Tab-separated table of C-alpha atoms in Angstrom:
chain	number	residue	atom	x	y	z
A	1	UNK	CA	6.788	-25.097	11.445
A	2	UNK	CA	6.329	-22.471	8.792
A	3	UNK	CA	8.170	-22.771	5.677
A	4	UNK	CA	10.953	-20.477	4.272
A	5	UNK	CA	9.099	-18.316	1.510
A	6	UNK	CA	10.044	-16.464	-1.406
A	7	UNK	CA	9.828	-12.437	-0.926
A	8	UNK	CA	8.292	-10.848	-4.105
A	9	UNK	CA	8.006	-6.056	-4.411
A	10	UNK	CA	4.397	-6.491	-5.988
A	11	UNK	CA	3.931	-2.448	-6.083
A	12	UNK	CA	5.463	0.728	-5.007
A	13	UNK	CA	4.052	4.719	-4.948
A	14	UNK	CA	4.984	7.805	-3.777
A	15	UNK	CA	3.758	11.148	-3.610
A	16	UNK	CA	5.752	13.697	-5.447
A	17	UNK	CA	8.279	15.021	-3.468
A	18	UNK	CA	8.287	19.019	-2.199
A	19	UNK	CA	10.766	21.469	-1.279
A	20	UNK	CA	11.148	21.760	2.789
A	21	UNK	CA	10.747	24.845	4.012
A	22	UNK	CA	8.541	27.584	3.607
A	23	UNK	CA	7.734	28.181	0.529
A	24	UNK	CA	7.606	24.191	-0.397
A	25	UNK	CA	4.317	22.454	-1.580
A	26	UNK	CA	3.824	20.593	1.427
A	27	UNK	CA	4.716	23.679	4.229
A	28	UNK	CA	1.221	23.104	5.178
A	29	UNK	CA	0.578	19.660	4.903
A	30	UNK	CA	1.326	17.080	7.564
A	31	UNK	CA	3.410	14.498	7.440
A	32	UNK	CA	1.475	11.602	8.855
A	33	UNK	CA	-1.252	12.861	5.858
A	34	UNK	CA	1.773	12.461	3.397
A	35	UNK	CA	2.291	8.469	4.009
A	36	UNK	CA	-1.581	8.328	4.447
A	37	UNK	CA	-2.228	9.484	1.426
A	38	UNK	CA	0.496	8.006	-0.030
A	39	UNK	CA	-0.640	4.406	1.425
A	40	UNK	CA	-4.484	4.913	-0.305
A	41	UNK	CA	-3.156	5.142	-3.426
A	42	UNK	CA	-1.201	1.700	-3.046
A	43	UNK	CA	-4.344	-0.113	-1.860
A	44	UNK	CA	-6.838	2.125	-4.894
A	45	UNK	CA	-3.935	-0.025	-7.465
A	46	UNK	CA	-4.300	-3.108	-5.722
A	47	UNK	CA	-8.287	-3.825	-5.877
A	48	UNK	CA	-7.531	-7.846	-5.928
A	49	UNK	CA	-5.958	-7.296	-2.229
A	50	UNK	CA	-7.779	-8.254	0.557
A	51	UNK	CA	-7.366	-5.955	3.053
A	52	UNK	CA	-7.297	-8.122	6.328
A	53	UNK	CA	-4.856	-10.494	4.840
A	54	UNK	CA	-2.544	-7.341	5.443
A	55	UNK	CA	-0.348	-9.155	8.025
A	56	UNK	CA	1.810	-5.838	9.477
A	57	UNK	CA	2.573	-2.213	8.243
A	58	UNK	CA	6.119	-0.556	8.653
A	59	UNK	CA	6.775	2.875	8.199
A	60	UNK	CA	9.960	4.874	8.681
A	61	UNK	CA	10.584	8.389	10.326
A	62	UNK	CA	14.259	9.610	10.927
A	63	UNK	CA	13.064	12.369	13.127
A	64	UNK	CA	9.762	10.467	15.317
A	65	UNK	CA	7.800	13.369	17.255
A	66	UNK	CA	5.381	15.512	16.558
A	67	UNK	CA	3.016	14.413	13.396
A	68	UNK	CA	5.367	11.388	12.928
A	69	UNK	CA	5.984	10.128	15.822
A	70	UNK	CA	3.014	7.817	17.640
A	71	UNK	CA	4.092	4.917	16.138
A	72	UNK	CA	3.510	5.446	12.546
A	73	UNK	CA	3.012	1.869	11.106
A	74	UNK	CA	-0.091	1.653	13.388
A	75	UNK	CA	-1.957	5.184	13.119
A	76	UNK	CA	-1.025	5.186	9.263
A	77	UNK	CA	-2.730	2.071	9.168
A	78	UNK	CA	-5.638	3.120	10.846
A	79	UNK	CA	-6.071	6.667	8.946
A	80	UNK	CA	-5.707	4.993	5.754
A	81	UNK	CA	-8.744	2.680	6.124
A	82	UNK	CA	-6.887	-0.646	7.107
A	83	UNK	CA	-8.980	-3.301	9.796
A	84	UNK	CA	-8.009	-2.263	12.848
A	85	UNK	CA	-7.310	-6.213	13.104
A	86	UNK	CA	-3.956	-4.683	10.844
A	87	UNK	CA	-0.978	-3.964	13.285
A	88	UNK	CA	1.673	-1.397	12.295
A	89	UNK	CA	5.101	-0.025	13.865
A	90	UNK	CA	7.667	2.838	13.262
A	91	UNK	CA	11.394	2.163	12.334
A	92	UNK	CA	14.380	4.815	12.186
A	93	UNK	CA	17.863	3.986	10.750
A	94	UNK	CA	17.755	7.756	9.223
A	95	UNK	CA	18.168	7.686	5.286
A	96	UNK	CA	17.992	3.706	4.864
A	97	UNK	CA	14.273	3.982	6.923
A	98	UNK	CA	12.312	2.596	4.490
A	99	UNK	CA	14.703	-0.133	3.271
A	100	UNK	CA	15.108	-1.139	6.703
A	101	UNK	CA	11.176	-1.380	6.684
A	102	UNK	CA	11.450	-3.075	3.277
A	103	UNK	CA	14.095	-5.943	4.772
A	104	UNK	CA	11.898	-5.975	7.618
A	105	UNK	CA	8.388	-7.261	6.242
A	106	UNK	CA	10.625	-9.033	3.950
A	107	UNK	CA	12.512	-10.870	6.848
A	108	UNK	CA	8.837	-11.751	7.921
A	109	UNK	CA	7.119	-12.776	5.107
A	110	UNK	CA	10.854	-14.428	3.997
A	111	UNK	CA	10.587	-16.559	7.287
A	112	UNK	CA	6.858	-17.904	6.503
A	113	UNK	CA	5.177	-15.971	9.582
A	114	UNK	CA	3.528	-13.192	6.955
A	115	UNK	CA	1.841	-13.748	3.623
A	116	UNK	CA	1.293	-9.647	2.842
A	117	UNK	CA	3.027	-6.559	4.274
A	118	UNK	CA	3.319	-2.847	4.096
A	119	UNK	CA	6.497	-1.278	3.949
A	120	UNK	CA	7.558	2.779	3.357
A	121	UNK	CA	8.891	5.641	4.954
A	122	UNK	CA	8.026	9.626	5.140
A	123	UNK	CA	9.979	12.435	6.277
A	124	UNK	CA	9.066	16.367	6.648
A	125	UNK	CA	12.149	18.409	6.647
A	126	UNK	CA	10.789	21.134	6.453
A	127	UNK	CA	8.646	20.562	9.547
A	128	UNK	CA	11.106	18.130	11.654
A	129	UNK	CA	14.645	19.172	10.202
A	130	UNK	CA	17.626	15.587	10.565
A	131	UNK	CA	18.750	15.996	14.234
A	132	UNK	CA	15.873	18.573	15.328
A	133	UNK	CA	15.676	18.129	18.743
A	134	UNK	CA	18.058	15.057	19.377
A	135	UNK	CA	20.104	15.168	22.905
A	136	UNK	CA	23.527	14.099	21.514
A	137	UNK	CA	24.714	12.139	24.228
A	138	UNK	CA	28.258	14.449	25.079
A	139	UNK	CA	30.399	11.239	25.053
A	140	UNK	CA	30.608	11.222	21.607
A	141	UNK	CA	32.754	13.969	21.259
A	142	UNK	CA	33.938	14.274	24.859
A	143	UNK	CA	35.664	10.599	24.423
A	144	UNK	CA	36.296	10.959	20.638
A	145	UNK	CA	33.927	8.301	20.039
A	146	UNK	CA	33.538	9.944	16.524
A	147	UNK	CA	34.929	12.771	14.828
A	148	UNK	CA	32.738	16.377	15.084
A	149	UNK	CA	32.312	16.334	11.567
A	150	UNK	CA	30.309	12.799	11.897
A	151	UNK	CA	27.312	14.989	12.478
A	152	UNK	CA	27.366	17.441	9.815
A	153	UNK	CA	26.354	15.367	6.755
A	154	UNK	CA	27.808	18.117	4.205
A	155	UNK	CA	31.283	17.716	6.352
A	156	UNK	CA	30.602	14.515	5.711
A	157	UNK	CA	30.771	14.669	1.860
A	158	UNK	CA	33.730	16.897	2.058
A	159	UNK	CA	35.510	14.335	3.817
A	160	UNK	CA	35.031	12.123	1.045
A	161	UNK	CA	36.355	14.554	-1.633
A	162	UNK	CA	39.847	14.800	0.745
A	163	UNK	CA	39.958	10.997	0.835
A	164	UNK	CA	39.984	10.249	-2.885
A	165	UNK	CA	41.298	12.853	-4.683
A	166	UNK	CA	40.531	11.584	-7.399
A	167	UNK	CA	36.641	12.524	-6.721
A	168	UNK	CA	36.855	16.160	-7.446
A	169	UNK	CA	34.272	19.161	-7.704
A	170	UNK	CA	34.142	19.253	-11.440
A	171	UNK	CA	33.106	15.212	-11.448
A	172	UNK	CA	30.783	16.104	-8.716
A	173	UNK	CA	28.642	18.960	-10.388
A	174	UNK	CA	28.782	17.003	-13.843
A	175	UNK	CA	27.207	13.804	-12.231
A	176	UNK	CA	24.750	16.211	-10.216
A	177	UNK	CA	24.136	17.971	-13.742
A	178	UNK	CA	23.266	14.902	-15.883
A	179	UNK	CA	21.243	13.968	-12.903
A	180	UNK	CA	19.177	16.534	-13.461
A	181	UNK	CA	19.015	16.322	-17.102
A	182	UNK	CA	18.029	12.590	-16.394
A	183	UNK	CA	15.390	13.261	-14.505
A	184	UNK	CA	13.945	16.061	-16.877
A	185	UNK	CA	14.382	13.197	-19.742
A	186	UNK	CA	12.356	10.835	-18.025
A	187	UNK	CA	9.240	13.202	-16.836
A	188	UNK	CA	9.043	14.102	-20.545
A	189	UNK	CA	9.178	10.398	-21.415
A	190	UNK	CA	6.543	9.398	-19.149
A	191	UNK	CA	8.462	7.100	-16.728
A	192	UNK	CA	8.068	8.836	-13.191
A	193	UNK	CA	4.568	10.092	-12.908
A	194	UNK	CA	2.867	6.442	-13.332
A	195	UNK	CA	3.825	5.654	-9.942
A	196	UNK	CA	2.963	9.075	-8.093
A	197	UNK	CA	0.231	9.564	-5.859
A	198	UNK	CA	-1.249	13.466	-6.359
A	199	UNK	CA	-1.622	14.871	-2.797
A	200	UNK	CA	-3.520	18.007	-2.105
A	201	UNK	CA	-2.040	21.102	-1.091
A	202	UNK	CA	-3.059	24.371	0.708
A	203	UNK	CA	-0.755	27.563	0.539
A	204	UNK	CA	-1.809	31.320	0.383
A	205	UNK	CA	-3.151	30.742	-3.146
A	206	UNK	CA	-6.039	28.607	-2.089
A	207	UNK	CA	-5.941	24.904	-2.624
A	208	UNK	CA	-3.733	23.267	-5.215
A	209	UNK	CA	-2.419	19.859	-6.635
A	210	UNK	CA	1.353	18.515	-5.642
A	211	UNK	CA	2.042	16.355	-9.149
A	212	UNK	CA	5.618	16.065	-9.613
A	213	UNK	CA	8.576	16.591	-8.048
A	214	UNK	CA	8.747	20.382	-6.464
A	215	UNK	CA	13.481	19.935	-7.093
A	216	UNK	CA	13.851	19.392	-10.508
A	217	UNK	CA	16.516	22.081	-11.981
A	218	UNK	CA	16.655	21.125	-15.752
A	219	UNK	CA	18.500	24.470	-17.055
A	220	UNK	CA	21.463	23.412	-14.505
A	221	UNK	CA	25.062	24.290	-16.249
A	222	UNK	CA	28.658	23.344	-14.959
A	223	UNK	CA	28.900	27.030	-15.307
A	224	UNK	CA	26.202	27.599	-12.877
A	225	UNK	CA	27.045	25.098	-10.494
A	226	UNK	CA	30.548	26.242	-10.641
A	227	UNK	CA	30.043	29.571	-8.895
A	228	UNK	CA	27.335	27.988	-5.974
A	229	UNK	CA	28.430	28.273	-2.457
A	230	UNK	CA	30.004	25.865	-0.334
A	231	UNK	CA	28.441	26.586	2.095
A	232	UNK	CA	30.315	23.379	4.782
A	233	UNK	CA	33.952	24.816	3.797
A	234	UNK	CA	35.450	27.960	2.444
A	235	UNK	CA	36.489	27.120	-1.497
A	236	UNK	CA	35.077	23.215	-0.613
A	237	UNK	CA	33.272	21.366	-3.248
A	238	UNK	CA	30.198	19.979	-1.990
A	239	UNK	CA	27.347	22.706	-3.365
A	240	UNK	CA	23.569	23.021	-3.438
A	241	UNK	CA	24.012	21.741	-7.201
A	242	UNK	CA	26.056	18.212	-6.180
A	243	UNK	CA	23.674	17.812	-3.056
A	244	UNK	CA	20.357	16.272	-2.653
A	245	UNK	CA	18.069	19.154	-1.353
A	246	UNK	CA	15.907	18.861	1.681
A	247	UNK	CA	12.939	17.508	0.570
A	248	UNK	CA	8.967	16.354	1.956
A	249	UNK	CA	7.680	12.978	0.752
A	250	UNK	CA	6.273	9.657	1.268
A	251	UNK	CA	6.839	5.991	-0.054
A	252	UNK	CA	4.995	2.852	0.467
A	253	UNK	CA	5.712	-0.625	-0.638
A	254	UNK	CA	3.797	-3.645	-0.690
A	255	UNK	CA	5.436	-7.207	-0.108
A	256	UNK	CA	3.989	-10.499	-0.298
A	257	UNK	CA	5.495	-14.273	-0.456
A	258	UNK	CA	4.928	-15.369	-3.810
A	259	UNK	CA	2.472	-17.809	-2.643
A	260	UNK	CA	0.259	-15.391	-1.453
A	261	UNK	CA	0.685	-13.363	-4.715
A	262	UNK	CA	0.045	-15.903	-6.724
A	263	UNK	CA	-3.053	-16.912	-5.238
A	264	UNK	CA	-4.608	-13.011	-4.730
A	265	UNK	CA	-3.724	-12.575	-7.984
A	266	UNK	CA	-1.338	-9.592	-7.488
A	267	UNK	CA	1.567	-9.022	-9.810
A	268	UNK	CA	5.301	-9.649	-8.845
A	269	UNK	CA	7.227	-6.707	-10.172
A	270	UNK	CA	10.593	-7.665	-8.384
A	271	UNK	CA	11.640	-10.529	-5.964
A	272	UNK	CA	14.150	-10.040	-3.170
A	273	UNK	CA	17.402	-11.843	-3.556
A	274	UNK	CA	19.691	-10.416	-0.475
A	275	UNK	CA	19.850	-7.426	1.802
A	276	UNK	CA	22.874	-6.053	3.552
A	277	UNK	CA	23.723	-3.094	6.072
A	278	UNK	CA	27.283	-1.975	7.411
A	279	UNK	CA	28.861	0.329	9.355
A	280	UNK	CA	31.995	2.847	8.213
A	281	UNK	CA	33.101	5.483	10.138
A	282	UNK	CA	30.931	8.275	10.958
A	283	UNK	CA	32.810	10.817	9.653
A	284	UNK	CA	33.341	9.344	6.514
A	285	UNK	CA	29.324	8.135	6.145
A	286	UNK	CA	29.111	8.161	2.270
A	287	UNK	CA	31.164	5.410	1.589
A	288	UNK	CA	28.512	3.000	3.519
A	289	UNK	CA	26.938	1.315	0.950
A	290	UNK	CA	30.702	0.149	-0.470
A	291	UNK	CA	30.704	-2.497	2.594
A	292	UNK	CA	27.006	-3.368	2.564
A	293	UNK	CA	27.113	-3.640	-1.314
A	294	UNK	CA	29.819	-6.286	-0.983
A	295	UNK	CA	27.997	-8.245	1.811
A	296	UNK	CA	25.152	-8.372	-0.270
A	297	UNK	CA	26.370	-9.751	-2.993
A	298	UNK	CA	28.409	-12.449	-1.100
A	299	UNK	CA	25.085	-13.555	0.662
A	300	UNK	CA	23.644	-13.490	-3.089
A	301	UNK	CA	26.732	-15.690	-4.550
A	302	UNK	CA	27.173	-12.821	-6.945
A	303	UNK	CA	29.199	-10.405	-8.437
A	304	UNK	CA	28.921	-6.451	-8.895
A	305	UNK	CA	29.660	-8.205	-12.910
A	306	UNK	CA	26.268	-9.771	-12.253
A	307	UNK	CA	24.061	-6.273	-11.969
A	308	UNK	CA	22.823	-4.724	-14.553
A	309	UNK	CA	20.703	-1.795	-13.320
A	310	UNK	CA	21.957	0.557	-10.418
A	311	UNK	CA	19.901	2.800	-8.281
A	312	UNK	CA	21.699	4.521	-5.976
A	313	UNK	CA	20.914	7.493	-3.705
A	314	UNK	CA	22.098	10.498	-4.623
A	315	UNK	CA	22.502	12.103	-1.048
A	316	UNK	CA	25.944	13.587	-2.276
A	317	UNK	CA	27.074	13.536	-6.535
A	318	UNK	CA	30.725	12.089	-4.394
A	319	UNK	CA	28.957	9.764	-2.425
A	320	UNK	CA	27.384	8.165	-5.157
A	321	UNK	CA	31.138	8.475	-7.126
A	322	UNK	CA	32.966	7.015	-4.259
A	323	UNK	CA	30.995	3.436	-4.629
A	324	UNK	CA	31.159	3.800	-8.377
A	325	UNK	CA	35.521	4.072	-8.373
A	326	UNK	CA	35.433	1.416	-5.547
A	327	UNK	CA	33.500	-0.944	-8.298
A	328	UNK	CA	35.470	0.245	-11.558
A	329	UNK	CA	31.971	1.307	-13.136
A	330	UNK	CA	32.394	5.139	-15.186
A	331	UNK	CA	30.794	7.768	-13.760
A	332	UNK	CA	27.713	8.054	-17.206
A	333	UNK	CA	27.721	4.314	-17.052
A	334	UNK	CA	24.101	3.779	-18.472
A	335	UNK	CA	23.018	0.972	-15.585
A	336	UNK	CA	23.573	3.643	-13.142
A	337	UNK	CA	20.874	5.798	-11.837
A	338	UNK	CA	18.863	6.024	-15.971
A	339	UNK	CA	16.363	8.354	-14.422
A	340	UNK	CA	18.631	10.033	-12.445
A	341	UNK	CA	17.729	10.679	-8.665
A	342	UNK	CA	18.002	12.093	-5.473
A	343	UNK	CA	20.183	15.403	-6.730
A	344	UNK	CA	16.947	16.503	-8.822
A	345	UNK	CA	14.242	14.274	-7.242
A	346	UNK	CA	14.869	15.274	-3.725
A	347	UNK	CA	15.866	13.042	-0.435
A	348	UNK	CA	13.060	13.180	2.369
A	349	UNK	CA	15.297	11.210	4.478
A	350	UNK	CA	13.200	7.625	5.575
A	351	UNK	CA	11.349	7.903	2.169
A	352	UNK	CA	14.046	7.600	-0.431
A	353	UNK	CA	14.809	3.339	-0.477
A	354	UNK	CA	11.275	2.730	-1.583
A	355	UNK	CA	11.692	5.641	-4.812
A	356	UNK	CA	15.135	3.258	-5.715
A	357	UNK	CA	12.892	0.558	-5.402
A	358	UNK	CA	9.836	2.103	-7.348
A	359	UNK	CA	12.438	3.282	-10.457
A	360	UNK	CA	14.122	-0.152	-10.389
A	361	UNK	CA	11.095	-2.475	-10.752
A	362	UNK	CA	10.188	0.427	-13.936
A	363	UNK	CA	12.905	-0.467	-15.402
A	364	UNK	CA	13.329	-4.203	-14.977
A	365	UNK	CA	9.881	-4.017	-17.065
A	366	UNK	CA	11.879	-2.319	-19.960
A	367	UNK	CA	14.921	-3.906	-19.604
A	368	UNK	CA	14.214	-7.978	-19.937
A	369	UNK	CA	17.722	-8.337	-20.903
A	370	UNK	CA	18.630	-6.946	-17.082
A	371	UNK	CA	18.344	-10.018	-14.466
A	372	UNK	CA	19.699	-8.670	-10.950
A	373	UNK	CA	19.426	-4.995	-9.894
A	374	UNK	CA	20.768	-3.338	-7.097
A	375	UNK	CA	19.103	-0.463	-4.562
A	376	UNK	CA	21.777	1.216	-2.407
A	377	UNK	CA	22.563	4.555	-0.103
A	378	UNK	CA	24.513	5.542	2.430
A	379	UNK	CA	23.118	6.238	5.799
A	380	UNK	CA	23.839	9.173	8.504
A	381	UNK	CA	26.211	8.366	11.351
A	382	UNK	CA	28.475	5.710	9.549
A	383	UNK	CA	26.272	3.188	8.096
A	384	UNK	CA	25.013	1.949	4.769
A	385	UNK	CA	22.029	-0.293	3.067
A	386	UNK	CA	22.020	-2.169	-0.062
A	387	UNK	CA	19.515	-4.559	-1.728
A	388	UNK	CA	19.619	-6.864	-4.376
A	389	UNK	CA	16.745	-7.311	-6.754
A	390	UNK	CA	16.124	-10.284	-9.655
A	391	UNK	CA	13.714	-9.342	-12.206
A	392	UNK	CA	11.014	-11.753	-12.703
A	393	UNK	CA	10.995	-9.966	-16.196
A	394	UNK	CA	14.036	-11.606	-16.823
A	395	UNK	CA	14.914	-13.431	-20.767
A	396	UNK	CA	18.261	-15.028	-21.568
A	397	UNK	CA	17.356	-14.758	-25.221
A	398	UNK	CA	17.114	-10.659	-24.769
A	399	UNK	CA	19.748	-9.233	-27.123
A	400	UNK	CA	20.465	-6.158	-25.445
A	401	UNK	CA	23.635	-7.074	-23.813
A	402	UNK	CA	23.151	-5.926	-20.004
A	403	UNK	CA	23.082	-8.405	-17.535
């Protein structure tokens, strides 16, 4: 019988994300070629690899037709160069995709049956819009099985600001605002751009480079985002500028037991300590990863005392403030989100867990001091995802005074 194994993140990439839509980076690039691309540039930083001791690839789609649907995992796999002895499958649980691929190859490396895996998600908007397509079975509404507005993520996030009152616009747009400003800090600081994968790009121009994130709004004010539409209620407070935007992009992760690290000589950048997903109501989506949070660190025998870096996707600035009240941590609390996220960076859907993952093992590497760290979001239709992290980085002797 196999034995139980220890689940180590030995390396995470992404291509930059893009704008969906026309005039975004990646209007005429497809998306299978996004998580291809993306899943060359893992295996280029991983020479010591072997790549037959890959035991199984997993990559995420919310929306699975058209250039990613055909079972994604396997004809990634097979575009990117793998043995076709590799195997490879698709997984959808919308926004938490490529966590759920994460706990996935985790689960199977974790129960001794893999040594190495592939995990990551992709997700063109601007080519398969959330819901494009989808046959809504009519007993969801027709036996109030969940609310209309369970299907309208933007309702959604309203419904969040008329449950706590306390999470108003003006907390909103400042969170969304230093978001940006976080993310503009860290570009100039060189944090982001190590782990990016350029991708090639065609538009009207001629032929181009995509190297950085295609939503980052520096110059954003509280003035500015005061007078943006709302565009999913009349005087509402969810806006373009406290909102992730719709974004193209691809992540990839690659797993291993630390046995098998140790002995192909690849590095251990994180290990996994606990996973957790929950459901909430539909309706009221964003506060997901509140539950799944809390199951995780039960199963972990910790505390939310206990973490000392926080990445947490920033579908919706309230969504993101909801789990923050629940937890009694401020809203500029500096273990939250220290290269801001999803507001600036952009949230292609099944992509986003592995980019928490990707600016959490960063910063364990800076932050020695910092031994658990936690990757959360909520997830469309009522659910949520959260991960707990230990940083093999970790010093007791560190003086900085974060966990």
């Amino acid at each position: 019988m196999a034995e139980r194994s220890e689940v180590v993140f030995v390396d995470g990439v992404r291509t930059p994300f893009g704008r969906a839509g026309e005039k975004g980076q990646y209007w005429n690039t497809r998306s299978d070629d996004l998580i291809v691309k993306a899943m060359i540039g893992l295996l280029e930083r991983n020479p010591n690899l072997p790549q037959d001791r890959v035991d199984d690839v997993a990559i995420a789609a919310t929306t699975q037709t058209g250039d990613q649907g055909l079972t994604l995992g396997r004809t990634a796999a097979i575009l990117a160069g793998l043995p076709l002895s590799v195997p490879g499958f698709a997984i959808d649980r919308m926004c938490a995709g490529a966590m759920t691929s994460v706990a996935s190859i985790g689960s199977m490396i974790g129960f001794g049956q893999y040594d190495v895996g592939i995990a990551g998600g992709v997700e063109h908007m601007g080519r398969h819009p959330m819901g494009f397509g989808a046959d809504v079975n009519p007993r969801f509404l027709a036996e109030k099985l969940v609310n209309p507005d369970a299907l309208n993520m933007g309702v959604t996030a309203e419904n969040l600001h008329d449950r706590f009152p306390a999470l108003t616009k003006e907390r909103a747009d400042r969170y969304g605002m230093r978001s940006q400003q976080k993310v503009a800090a860290a570009y100039a600081a060189g944090k982001i751009q190590p782990d990016l994968i350029p991708v090639a790009i065609k538009s009207e121009a001629g032929w181009g480079l995509a190297t950085q994130d295609e939503g980052m709004r520096p110059e954003t004010t509280m003035e500015g985002l005061a007078g943006l539409k709302t565009p999913f209620r009349p005087h509402g407070r969810v806006s373009a500028g406290n909102s992730s935007p719709l974004t193209d992009g691809a992540t990839v992760s690659l797993l291993a037991s630390a046995h098998a690290a140790k002995e192909l000589g690849l590095t251990t950048k994180m290990r996994l300590v606990s996973f957790a997903f929950a459901g909430v109501a539909p309706e009221v989506m964003g506060i997901g990863p509140i539950p799944s949070t809390e199951k995780a660190l039960r199963k972990a025998g910790l505390t939310i005392g206990d973490i000392g870096l926080f990445e947490l996707n920033e579908a919706f600035s309230v969504q993101v403030l909801s789990l923050l009240d629940h937890f009694g941590i401020d809203d500029d609390d500096p273990r939250v989100n220290p290269w801001g996220g999803a507001v600036a960076i952009g949230h292609p859907l099944a992509a986003s867990g592995v980019r928490l993952m990707i600016q959490l093992a960063r910063q364990f590497q800076e932050h020695p001091e910092v031994r658990y760290g936690l990757t959360a979001m909520c997830v469309g239709l009522g659910q949520g995802g959260s991960m707990i992290w230990e940083n093999p980085n970790f010093s007791s002797s560190s003086k900085k005074g974060a966990k």
